[in-house]
Coordinates of C-alpha atoms and ligand atoms in Angstrom, one line a residue:
X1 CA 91.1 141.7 222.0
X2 CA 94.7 140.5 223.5
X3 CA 94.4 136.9 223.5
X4 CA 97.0 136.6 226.2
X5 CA 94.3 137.6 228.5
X6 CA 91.3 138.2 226.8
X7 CA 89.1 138.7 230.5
X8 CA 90.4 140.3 233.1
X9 CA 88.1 141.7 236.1
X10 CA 90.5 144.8 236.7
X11 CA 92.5 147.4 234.5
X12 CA 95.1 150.4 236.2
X13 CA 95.6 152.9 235.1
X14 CA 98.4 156.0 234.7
X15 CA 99.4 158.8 232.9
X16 CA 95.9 158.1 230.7
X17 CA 97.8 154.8 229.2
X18 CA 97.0 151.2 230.8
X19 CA 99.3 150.3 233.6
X20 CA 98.6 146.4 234.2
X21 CA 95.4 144.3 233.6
X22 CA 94.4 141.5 235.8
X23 CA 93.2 140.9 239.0
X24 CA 92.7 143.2 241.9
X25 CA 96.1 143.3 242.6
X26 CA 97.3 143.8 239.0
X27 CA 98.9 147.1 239.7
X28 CA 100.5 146.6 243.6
X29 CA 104.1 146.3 242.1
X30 CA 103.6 149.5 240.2
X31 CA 103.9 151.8 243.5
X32 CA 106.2 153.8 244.3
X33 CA 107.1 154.9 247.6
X34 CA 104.3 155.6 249.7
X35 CA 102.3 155.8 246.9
X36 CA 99.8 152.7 247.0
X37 CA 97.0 152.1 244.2
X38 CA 94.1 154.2 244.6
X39 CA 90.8 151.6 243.6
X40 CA 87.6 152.7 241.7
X41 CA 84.7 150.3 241.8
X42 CA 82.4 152.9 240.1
X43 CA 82.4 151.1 237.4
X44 CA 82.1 147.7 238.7
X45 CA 78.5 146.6 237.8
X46 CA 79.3 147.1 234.2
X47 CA 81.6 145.4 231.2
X48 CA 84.4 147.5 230.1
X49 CA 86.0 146.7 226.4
X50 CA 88.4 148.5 224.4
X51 CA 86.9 151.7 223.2
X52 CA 84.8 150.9 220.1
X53 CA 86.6 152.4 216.7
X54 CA 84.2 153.8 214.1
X55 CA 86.7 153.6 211.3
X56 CA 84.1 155.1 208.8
X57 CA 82.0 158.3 209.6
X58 CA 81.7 162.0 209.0
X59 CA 82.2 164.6 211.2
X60 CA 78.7 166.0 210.0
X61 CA 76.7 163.6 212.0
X62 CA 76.6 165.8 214.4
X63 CA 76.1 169.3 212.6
X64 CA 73.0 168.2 209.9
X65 CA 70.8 167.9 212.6
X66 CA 70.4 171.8 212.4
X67 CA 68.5 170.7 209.3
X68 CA 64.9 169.1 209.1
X69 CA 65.2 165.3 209.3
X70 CA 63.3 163.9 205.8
X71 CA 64.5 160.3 205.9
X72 CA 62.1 157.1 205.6
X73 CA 63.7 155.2 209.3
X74 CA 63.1 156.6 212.2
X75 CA 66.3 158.1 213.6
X76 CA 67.3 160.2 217.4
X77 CA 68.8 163.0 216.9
X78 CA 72.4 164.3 219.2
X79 CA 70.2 165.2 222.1
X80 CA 68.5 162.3 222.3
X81 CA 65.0 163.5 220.3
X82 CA 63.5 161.1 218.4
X83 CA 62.2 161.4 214.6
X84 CA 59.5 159.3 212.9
X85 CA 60.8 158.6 209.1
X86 CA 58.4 159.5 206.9
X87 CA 57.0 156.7 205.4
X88 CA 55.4 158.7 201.9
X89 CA 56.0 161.6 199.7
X90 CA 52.8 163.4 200.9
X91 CA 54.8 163.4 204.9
X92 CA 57.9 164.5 203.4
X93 CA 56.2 167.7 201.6
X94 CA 53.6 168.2 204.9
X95 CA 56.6 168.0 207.4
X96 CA 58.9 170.5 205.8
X97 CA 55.8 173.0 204.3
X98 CA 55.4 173.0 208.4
X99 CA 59.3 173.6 208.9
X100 CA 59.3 176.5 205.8
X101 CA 56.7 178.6 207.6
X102 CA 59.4 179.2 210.6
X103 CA 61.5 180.3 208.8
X104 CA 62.8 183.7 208.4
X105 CA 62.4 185.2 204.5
X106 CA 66.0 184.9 203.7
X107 CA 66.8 181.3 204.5
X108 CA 66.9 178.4 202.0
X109 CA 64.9 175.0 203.3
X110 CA 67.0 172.3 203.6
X111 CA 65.9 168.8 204.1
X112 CA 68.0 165.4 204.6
X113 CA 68.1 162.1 204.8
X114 CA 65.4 161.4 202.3
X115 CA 65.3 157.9 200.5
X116 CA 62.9 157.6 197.6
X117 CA 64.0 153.7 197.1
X118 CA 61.7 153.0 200.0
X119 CA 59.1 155.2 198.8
X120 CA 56.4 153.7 196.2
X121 CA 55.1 157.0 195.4
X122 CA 56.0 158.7 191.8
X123 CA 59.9 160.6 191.8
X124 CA 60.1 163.3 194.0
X125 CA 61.1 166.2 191.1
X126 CA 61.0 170.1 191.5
X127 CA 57.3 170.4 190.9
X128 CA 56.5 168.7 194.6
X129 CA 59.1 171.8 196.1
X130 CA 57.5 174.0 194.0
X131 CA 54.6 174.1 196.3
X132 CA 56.5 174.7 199.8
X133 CA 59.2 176.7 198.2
X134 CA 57.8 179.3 196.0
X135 CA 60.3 182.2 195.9
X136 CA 62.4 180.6 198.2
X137 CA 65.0 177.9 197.4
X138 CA 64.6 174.4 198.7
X139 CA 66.8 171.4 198.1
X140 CA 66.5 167.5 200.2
X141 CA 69.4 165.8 200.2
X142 CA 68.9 162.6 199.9
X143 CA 70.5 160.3 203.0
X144 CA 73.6 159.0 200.9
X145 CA 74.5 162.2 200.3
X146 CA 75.3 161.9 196.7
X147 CA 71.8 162.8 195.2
X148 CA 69.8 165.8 195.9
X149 CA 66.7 167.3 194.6
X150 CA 65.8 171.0 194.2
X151 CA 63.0 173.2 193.0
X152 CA 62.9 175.6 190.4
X153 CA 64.1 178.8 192.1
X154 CA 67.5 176.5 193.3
X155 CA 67.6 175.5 189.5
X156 CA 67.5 178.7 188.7
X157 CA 70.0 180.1 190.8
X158 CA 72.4 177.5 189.4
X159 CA 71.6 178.5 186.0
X160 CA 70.4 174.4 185.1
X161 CA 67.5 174.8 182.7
X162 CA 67.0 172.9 179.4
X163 CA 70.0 174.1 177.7
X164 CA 71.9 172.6 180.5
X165 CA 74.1 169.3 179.4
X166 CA 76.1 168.0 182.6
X167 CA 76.4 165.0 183.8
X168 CA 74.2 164.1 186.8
X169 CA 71.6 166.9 185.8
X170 CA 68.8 164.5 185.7
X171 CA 66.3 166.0 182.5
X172 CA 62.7 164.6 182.1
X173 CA 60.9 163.5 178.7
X174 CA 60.6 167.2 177.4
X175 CA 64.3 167.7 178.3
X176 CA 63.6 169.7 181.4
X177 CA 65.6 169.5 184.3
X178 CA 63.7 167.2 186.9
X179 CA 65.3 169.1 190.2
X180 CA 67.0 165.7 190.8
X181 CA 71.0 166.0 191.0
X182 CA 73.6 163.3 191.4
X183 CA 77.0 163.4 192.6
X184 CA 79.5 166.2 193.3
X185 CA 80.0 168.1 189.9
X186 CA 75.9 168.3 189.7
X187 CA 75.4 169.5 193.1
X188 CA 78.1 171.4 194.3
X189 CA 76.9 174.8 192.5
X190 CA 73.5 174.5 193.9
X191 CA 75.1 173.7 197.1
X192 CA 77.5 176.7 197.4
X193 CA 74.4 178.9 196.3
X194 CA 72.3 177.8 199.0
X195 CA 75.6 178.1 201.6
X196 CA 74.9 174.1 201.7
X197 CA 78.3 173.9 203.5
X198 CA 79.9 170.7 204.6
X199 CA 82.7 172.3 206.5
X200 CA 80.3 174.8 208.2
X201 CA 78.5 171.8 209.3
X202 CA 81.7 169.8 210.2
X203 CA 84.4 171.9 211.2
X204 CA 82.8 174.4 214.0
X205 CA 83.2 174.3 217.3
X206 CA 79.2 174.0 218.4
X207 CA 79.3 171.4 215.3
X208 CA 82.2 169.4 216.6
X209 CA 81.2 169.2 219.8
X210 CA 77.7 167.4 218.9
X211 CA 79.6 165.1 217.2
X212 CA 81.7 164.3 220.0
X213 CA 78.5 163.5 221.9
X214 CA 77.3 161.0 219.0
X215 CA 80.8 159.4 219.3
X216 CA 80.4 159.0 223.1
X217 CA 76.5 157.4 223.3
X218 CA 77.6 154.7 221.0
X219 CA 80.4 153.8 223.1
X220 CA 83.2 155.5 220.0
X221 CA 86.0 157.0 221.8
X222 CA 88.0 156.8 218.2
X223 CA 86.0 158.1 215.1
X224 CA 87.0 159.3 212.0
X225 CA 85.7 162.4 209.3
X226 CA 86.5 161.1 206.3
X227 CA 86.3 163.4 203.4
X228 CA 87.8 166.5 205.8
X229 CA 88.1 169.8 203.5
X230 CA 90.0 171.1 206.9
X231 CA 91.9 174.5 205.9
X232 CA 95.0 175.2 208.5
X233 CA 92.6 177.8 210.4
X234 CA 90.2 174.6 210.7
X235 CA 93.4 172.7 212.0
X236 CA 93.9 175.5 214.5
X237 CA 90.6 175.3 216.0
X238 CA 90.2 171.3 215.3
X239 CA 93.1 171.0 217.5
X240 CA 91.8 173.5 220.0
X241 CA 88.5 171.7 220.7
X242 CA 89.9 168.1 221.3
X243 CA 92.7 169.2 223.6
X244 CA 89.6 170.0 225.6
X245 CA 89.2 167.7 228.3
X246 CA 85.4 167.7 228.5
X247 CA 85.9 166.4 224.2
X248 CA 85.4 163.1 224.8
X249 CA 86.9 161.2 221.4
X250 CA 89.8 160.9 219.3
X251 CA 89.1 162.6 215.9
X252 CA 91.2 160.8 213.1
X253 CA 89.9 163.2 209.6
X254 CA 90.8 162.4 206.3
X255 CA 91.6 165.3 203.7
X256 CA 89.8 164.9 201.0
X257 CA 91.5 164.6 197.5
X258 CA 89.2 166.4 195.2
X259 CA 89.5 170.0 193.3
X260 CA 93.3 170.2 193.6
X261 CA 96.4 169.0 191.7
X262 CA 97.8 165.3 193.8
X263 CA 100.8 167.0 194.0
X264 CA 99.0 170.1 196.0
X265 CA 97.0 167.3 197.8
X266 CA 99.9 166.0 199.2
X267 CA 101.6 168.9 200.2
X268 CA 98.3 170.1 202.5
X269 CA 98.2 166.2 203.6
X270 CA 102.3 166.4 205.1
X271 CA 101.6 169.6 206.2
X272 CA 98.2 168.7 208.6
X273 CA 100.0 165.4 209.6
X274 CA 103.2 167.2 211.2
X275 CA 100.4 168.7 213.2
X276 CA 98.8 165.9 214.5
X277 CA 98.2 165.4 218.9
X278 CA 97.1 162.7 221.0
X279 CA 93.3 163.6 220.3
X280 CA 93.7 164.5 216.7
X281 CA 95.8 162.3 214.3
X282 CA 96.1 164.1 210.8
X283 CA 97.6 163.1 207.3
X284 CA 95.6 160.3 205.5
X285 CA 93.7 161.1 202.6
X286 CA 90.4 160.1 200.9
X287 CA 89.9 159.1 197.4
X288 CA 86.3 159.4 195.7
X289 CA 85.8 157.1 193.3
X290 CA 81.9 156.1 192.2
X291 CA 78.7 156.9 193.5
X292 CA 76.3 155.1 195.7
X293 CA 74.3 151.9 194.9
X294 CA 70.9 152.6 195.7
X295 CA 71.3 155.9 194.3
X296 CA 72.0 153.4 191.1
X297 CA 75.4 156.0 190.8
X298 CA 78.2 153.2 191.6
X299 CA 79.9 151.5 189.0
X300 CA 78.8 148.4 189.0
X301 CA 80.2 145.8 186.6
X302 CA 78.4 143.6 184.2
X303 CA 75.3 142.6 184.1
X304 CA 75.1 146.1 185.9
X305 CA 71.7 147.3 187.5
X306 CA 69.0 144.8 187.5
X307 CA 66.7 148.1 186.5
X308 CA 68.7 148.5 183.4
X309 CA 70.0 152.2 184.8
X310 CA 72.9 153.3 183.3
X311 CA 76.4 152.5 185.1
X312 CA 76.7 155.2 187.6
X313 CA 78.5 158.2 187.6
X314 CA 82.2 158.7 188.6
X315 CA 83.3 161.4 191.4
X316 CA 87.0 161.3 189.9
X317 CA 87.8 160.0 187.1
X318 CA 90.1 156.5 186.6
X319 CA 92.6 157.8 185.3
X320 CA 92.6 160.5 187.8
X321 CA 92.5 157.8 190.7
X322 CA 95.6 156.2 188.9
X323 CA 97.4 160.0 189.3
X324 CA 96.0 160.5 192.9
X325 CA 97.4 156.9 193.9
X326 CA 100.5 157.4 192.4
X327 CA 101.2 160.7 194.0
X328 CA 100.2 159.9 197.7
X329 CA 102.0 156.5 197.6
X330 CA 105.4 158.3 196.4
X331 CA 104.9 161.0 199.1
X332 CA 104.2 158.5 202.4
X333 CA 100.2 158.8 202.5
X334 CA 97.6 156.5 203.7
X335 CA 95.0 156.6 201.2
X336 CA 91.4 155.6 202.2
X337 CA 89.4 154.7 198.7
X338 CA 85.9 155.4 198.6
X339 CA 84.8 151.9 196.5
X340 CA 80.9 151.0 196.2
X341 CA 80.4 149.3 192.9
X342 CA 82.9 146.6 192.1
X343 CA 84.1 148.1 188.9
X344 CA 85.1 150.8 191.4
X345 CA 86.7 148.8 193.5
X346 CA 88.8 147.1 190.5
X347 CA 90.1 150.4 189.8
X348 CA 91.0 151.9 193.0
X349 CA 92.9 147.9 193.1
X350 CA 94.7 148.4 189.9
X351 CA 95.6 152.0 191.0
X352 CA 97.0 150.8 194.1
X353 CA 99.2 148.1 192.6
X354 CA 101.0 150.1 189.6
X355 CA 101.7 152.6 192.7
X356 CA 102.8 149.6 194.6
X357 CA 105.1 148.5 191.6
X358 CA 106.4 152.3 191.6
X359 CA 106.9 152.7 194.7
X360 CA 106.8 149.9 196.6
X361 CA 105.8 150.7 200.2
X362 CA 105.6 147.5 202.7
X363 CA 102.7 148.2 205.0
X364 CA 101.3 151.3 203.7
X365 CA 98.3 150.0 204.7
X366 CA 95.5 151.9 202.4
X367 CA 92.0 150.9 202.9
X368 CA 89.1 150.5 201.2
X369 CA 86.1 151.6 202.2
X370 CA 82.6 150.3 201.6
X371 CA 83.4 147.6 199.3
X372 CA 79.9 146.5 199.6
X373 CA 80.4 144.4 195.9
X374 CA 83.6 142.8 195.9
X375 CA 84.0 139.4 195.1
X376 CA 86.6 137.1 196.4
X377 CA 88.9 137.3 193.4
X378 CA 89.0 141.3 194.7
X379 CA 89.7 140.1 198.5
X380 CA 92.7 138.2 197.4
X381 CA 94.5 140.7 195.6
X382 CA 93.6 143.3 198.5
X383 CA 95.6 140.3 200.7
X384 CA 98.5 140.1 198.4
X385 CA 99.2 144.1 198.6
X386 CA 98.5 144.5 202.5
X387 CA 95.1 146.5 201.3
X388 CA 92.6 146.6 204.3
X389 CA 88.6 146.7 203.5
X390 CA 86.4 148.7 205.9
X391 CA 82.8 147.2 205.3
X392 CA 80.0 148.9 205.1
X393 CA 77.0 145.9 206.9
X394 CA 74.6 148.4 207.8
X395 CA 73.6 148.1 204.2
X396 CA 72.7 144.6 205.2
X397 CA 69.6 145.8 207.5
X398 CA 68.9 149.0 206.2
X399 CA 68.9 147.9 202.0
X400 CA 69.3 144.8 201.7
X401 CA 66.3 143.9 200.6
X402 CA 66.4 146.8 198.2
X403 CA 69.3 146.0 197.0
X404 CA 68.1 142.6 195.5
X405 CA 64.9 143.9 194.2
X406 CA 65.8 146.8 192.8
X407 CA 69.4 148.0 192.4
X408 CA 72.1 144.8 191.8
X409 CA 69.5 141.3 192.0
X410 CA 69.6 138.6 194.7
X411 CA 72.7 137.2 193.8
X412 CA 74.8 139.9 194.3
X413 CA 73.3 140.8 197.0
X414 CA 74.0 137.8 198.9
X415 CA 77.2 138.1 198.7
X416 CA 77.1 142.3 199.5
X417 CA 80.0 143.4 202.3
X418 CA 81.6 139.9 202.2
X419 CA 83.1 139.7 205.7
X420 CA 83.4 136.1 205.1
X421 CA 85.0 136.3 202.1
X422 CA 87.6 139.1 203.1
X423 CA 88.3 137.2 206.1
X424 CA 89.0 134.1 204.8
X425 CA 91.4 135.5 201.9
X426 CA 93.2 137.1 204.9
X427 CA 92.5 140.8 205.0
X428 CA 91.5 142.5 207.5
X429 CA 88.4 144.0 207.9
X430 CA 86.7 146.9 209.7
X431 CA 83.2 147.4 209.9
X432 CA 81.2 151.2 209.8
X433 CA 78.3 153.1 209.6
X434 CA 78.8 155.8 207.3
X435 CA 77.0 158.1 209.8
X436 CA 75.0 159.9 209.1
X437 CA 73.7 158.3 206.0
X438 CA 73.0 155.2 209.0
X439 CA 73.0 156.2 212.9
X440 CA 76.4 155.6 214.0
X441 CA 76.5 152.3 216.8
X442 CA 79.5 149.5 216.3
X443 CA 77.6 147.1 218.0
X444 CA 74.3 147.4 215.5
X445 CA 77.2 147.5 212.6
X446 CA 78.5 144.0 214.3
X447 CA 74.9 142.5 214.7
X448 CA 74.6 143.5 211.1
X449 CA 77.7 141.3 209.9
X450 CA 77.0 138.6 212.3
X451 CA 73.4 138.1 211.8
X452 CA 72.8 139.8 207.7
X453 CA 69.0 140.2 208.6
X454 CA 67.5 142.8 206.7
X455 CA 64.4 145.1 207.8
X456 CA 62.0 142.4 206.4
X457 CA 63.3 140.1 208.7
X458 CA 65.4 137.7 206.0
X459 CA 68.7 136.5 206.2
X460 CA 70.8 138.0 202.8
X461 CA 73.5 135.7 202.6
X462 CA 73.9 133.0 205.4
X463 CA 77.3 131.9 203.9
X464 CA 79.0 135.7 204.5
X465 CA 77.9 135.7 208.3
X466 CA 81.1 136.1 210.6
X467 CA 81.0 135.3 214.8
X468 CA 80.9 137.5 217.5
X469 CA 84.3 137.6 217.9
X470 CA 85.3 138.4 214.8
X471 CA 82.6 141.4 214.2
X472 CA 83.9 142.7 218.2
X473 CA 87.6 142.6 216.7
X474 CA 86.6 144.4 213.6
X475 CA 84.7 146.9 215.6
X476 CA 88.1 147.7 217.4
X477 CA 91.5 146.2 216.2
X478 CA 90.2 145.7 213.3
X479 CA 89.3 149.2 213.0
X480 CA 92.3 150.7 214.3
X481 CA 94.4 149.1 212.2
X482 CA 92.8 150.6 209.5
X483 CA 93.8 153.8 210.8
X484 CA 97.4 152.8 211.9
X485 CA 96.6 153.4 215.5
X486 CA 96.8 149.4 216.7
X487 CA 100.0 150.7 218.6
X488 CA 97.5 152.9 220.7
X489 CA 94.2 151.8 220.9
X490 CA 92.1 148.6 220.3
X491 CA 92.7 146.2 222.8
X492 CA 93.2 146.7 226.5
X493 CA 96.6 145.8 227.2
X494 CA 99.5 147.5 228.9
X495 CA 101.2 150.4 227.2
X496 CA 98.0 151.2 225.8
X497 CA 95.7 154.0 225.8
X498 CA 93.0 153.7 228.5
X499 CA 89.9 154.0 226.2
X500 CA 86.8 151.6 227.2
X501 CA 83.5 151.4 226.2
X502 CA 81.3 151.0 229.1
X503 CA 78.5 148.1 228.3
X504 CA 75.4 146.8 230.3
X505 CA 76.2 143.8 229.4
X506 CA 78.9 141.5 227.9
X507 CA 78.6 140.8 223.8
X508 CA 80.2 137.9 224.4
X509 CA 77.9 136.1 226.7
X510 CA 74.6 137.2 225.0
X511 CA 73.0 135.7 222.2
X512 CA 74.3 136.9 218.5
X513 CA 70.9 138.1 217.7
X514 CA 71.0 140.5 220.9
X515 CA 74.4 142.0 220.0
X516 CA 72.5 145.5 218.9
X517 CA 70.6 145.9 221.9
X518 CA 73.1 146.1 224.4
X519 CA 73.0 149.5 226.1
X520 CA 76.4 151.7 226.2
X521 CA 76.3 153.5 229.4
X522 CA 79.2 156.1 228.1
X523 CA 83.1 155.8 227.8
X524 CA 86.1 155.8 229.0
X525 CA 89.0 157.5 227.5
X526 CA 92.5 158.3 228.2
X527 CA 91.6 157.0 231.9
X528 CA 88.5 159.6 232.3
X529 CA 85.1 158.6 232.7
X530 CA 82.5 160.2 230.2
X531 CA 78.8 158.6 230.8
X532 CA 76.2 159.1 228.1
X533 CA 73.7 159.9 230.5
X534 CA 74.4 161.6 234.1
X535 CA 74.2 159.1 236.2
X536 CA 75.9 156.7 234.8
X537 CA 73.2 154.1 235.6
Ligands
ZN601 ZN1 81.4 158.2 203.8

C-alpha cells in the first residue's frame, strides 16, 4: 500500500512502530552502539501485508454466539465449530425445540441469525414459537438484526396485542400481532424484557475477548463496534482489556446517537474521546438512519420495492438526522451514517451539507456506511464534501440474487455497493462485513467487490467490478482512512505501526477469483506475533 515500495522482502521493527522496510539490511544503520539488528525469519515462508482494517463490524460477533445459531448459511463459530444453516422452517423449530429442553425454567430462548428471504416456507409468526416456547419466552432475531420474531408469552410480556398501534408491530388479517417486529422502537421493549442485551453481549470482558479472537483469524488487527452504547464504567474496563497484551486488535467503537438529546450525545462523545489509547481510539459517533433492504425496512426511493412493500421504516427520524448532523459537526465529531436505501442515503447527504454550510469543517471526514443503493449522482456529491463510503459487497454473494428478485429488481441491483462508481467520482471507499450479520474476513469482502458473484454463481453487475489492488487498498488504507487512523496504520511504511496480516499466500499473485481462499495464518501487531492457530503453520 506505499507505492514508493510497494514489495519489500524484510520490515524492522522498534518500539512496536516500523523502523525501515527493504532488504535484509534495511535496518543496519538503525544501531546503536553495540546494539546490532536482532533477525526473525519465523515468518519467512509466509506474505506479510498491512494489517487488514474491518472498518464496519460490531463488537457482538463475538458475544451472540452464546445464543443458538438459526441462520440459513452455514457459518463457524469463535472457536472454530462449525454450523449447518438451516435450510427450512421445520430445522429452524427442530434445532431450537432441541436447544429449549436444556435449558433451565427461567431462561428465555434466543435464536439468531435467521433469514426467511431464503426460506420458501409460509412467514415464520408467533404460532411456530408457540410450540417450543409454551410458558416460556422465545424471540429469533433475524441475521440483520433489525427484525425479530417472538411468541405469544414475549408479546405478552411487552404488552403488544391487538390494541397495539406502533409502528413495526407487524398485525395479521384479523389485526393480531404476527410475533414479527421491525426496527428499534418495535423491538427494544421485548428486548429489554427478555435481558436481550447488546452491551452485555458486547462490552464484557469474556465477550470482548472472543471478539478479539474473530478479529485475529481473519487477519483484522484494527476493527471497529459501531453502534457502541459504552457507559464510562464500560470505558474503564474497555480500556482495561486492550491494554492487555495477549488482546490482539485495535478496537475503534462508535457511540451510538440514539435515545439522548445531540447536545448530550456529544458531550459523552468528547468525553470517551479524551480517553482514548493506542489500543482503543474513542470519540466518533454513529447515526441510524433506515432499516435493512432485505428486511424490505430501508428507504428506498421510487419505484421502491419491486414486492410493492411499503417504504421501510426510519430508526431516527430526518429531521432528527438533520439536528444530530448539525450538532456533532459544530462540536468536532466524526460521524459514521448508517445509509441502506438511497432515500436514506440522500438524507444523511443533505444533512451533512447544511452542517457543512454551518460549520464548515475541511476534512471532517464522515463516512457512510453501507451505501449499498447509491447511484453516481450520490458519489459525486459525497466527493465534493470529503464524505467517505464504507461498502457493504458481502451483500453481493450473500443476496444478491435476492435482492433482484425480490426486494429492489435487477436493475438496481446491478448497480448495488457501487465500488466503481464511488471510485471513479473520487471518494474513497472501504469495504466491510457487518459481522455478524456476514462472517467477518476482508479478503472474502474484497473477492466480493472484485468478482460480484452471487451464491448462484452469476455475476450482478460486471460494470461495478474493481481490481485487486483496489479491493486490497480498501480493505486497509482505505479503511483506515475512514477511521482517521491513515497516520498509524494501513500501509507498511516507516513511522508506522507494525500491524501485519500474516497470509499463505500473496493476493496479488493469485488469481481474482481465489482472493477468498487464501488462508490467514494469524497477525502481527504492534511488532508481536499472534497466530490463529498454535503453530503458526
Ligand atoms: Zn452495522
Amino acid at each position: 500500500m506505499d507505492p514508493n515500495r510497494p514489495q519489500a522482502t524484510h520490515v524492522a521493527v522498534r518500539d512496536g512502530c516500523i523502523l525501515a522496510v527493504g532488504d535484509e539490511r534495511c535496518a543496519d544503520a538503525w544501531g546503536h552502539a553495540g546494539e546490532d539488528p536482532v533477525h526473525d525469519s519465523s515468518l519467512e515462508e509466509f506474505v506479510l501485508m498491512p494489517g487488514l482494517v474491518e472498518g464496519h463490524a460490531h463488537a457482538i460477533a463475538g458475544g451472540i454466539w452464546d445464543y443458538p445459531y438459526a441462520g440459513y448459511h452455514d457459518r463457524i463459530d469463535p472457536a472454530g465449530k462449525p454450523w449447518r444453516g438451516k435450510r427450512d422452517l421445520a430445522s429452524v423449530i427442530a434445532d431450537l425445540q432441541a436447544i429449549e429442553r436444556t435449558l433451565p425454567a427461567d431462561r428465555p430462548l434466543v435464536g439468531w441469525g435467521f433469514d426467511p428471504i431464503f426460506l420458501r416456507d409460509e412467514r415464520l409468526g408467533r404460532r411456530h414459537l408457540d410450540r417450543i416456547g409454551g410458558e416460556r419466552p422465545v424471540a429469533v432475531m433475524f441475521s440483520n438484526f433489525h427484525l425479530m420474531c417472538v411468541n405469544s408469552k414475549a408479546l405478552e410480556m411487552a404488552g403488544y396485542d391487538r390494541e397495539t398501534d406502533a409502528e413495526g408491530v407487524v398485525k395479521d388479517a384479523n389485526g393480531e400481532p404476527t410475533g414479527e417486529l421491525q426496527e428499534m422502537a418495535a423491538m427494544f421493549p421485548v428486548m429489554r424484557r427478555l435481558g436481550i442485551d447488546f452491551r452485555g453481549l458486547s462490552l464484557t470482558e469474556p465477550a470482548m475477548r472472543t471478539y478479539g479472537e474473530v478479529c485475529k483469524r481473519a487477519g483484522v488487527t484494527t476493527a471497529t463496534d459501531l453502534f457502541s452504547t459504552m457507559t464510562e464504567a464500560d470505558a474503564d474496563r474497555l480500556l482495561d482489556i486492550t491494554a492487555d497484551e495477549r488482546f490482539p486488535a485495535r478496537i475503534v467503537p462508535a457511540l451510538g446517537a440514539m435515545g439522548a438529546s445531540p447536545e448530550e450525545i456529544a458531550e459523552r462523545a468528547r468525553a470517551l474521546r479524551e480517553r482514548s489509547s493506542d489500543k482503543l481510539r474513542l470519540g466518533a459517533v454513529k447515526l441510524m438512519t433506515d432499516g435493512s433492504i432485505q428486511g424490505w425496512t430501508a428507504r428506498v426511493k421510487w419505484p421502491h420495492y419491486v414486492g410493492g412493500q411499503p417504504n421501510g421504516i426510519w430508526n431516527t427520524p430526518p429531521q432528527s438526522i438533520f439536528d444530530l448532523a448539525l450538532q456533532m459537526q459544530r462540536s468536532g465529531l466524526q460521524m459514521h451514517i448508517h445509509v441502506n436505501g438511497d432515500e436514506a442515503s440522500e438524507v444523511a447527504i443533505d444533512a451533512l451539507e447544511a452542517a457543512a454550510r454551518q460549520y464548515p469543517w475541511p476534512d471532517a471526514r464522515h463516512v457512510l456506511q453501507h451505501c449499498q443503493m447509491m447511484g453516481r449522482d450520490q458519489f459525486v456529491r459525497c466527493a465534493a464534501l470529503g464524505v467517505h463510503v464504507n461498502l457493504f459487497s458481502n451483500h453481493l454473494w450473500y443476496f444478491g440474487d435476492q435482492h433482484a428478485a425480490l426486494t429492489i429488481g435487477e436493475d438496481r441491483a446491478r448497480r448495488m455497493n457501487a465500488a466503481r462508481s464511488a471510485l471513479d467520482a473520487g471518494v474513497e471507499i472501504a469495504l466491510h462485513s457487518d459481522a455478524p450479520i456476514t462472517p467477518m474476513g476482508p479478503l472474502f469482502t474484497a473477492w466480493c467487490a472484485v468478482n460480484r458473484q452471487t451464491m448462484s454463481g452469476r455475476i450482478l453487475g460486471r460494470a461495478q467490478r474493481i481490481s485487486v489492488d483496489e479491493a486490497l487498498h480498501a480493505i486497509t488504507l482505505g479503511a483506515a482512512r475512514t477511521l482517521k487512523l491513515d497516520r498509524e496504520i494501513g500501509s507498511i511504511e516507516t513511522g508506522k505501526r507494525a500491524d501485519f496480516a500474516i497470509l499463505a499466500t500473496d493476493p496479488t499473485a493469485c488469481d481474482a477469483s481465489a482472493l477468498k481462499d487464501i488462508s490467514v495464518l494469524g497477525t502481527v501487531l504492534g511488532g508481536k506475533v499472534y497466530p490463529a492457530k498454535e503453530p503458526l503453520a
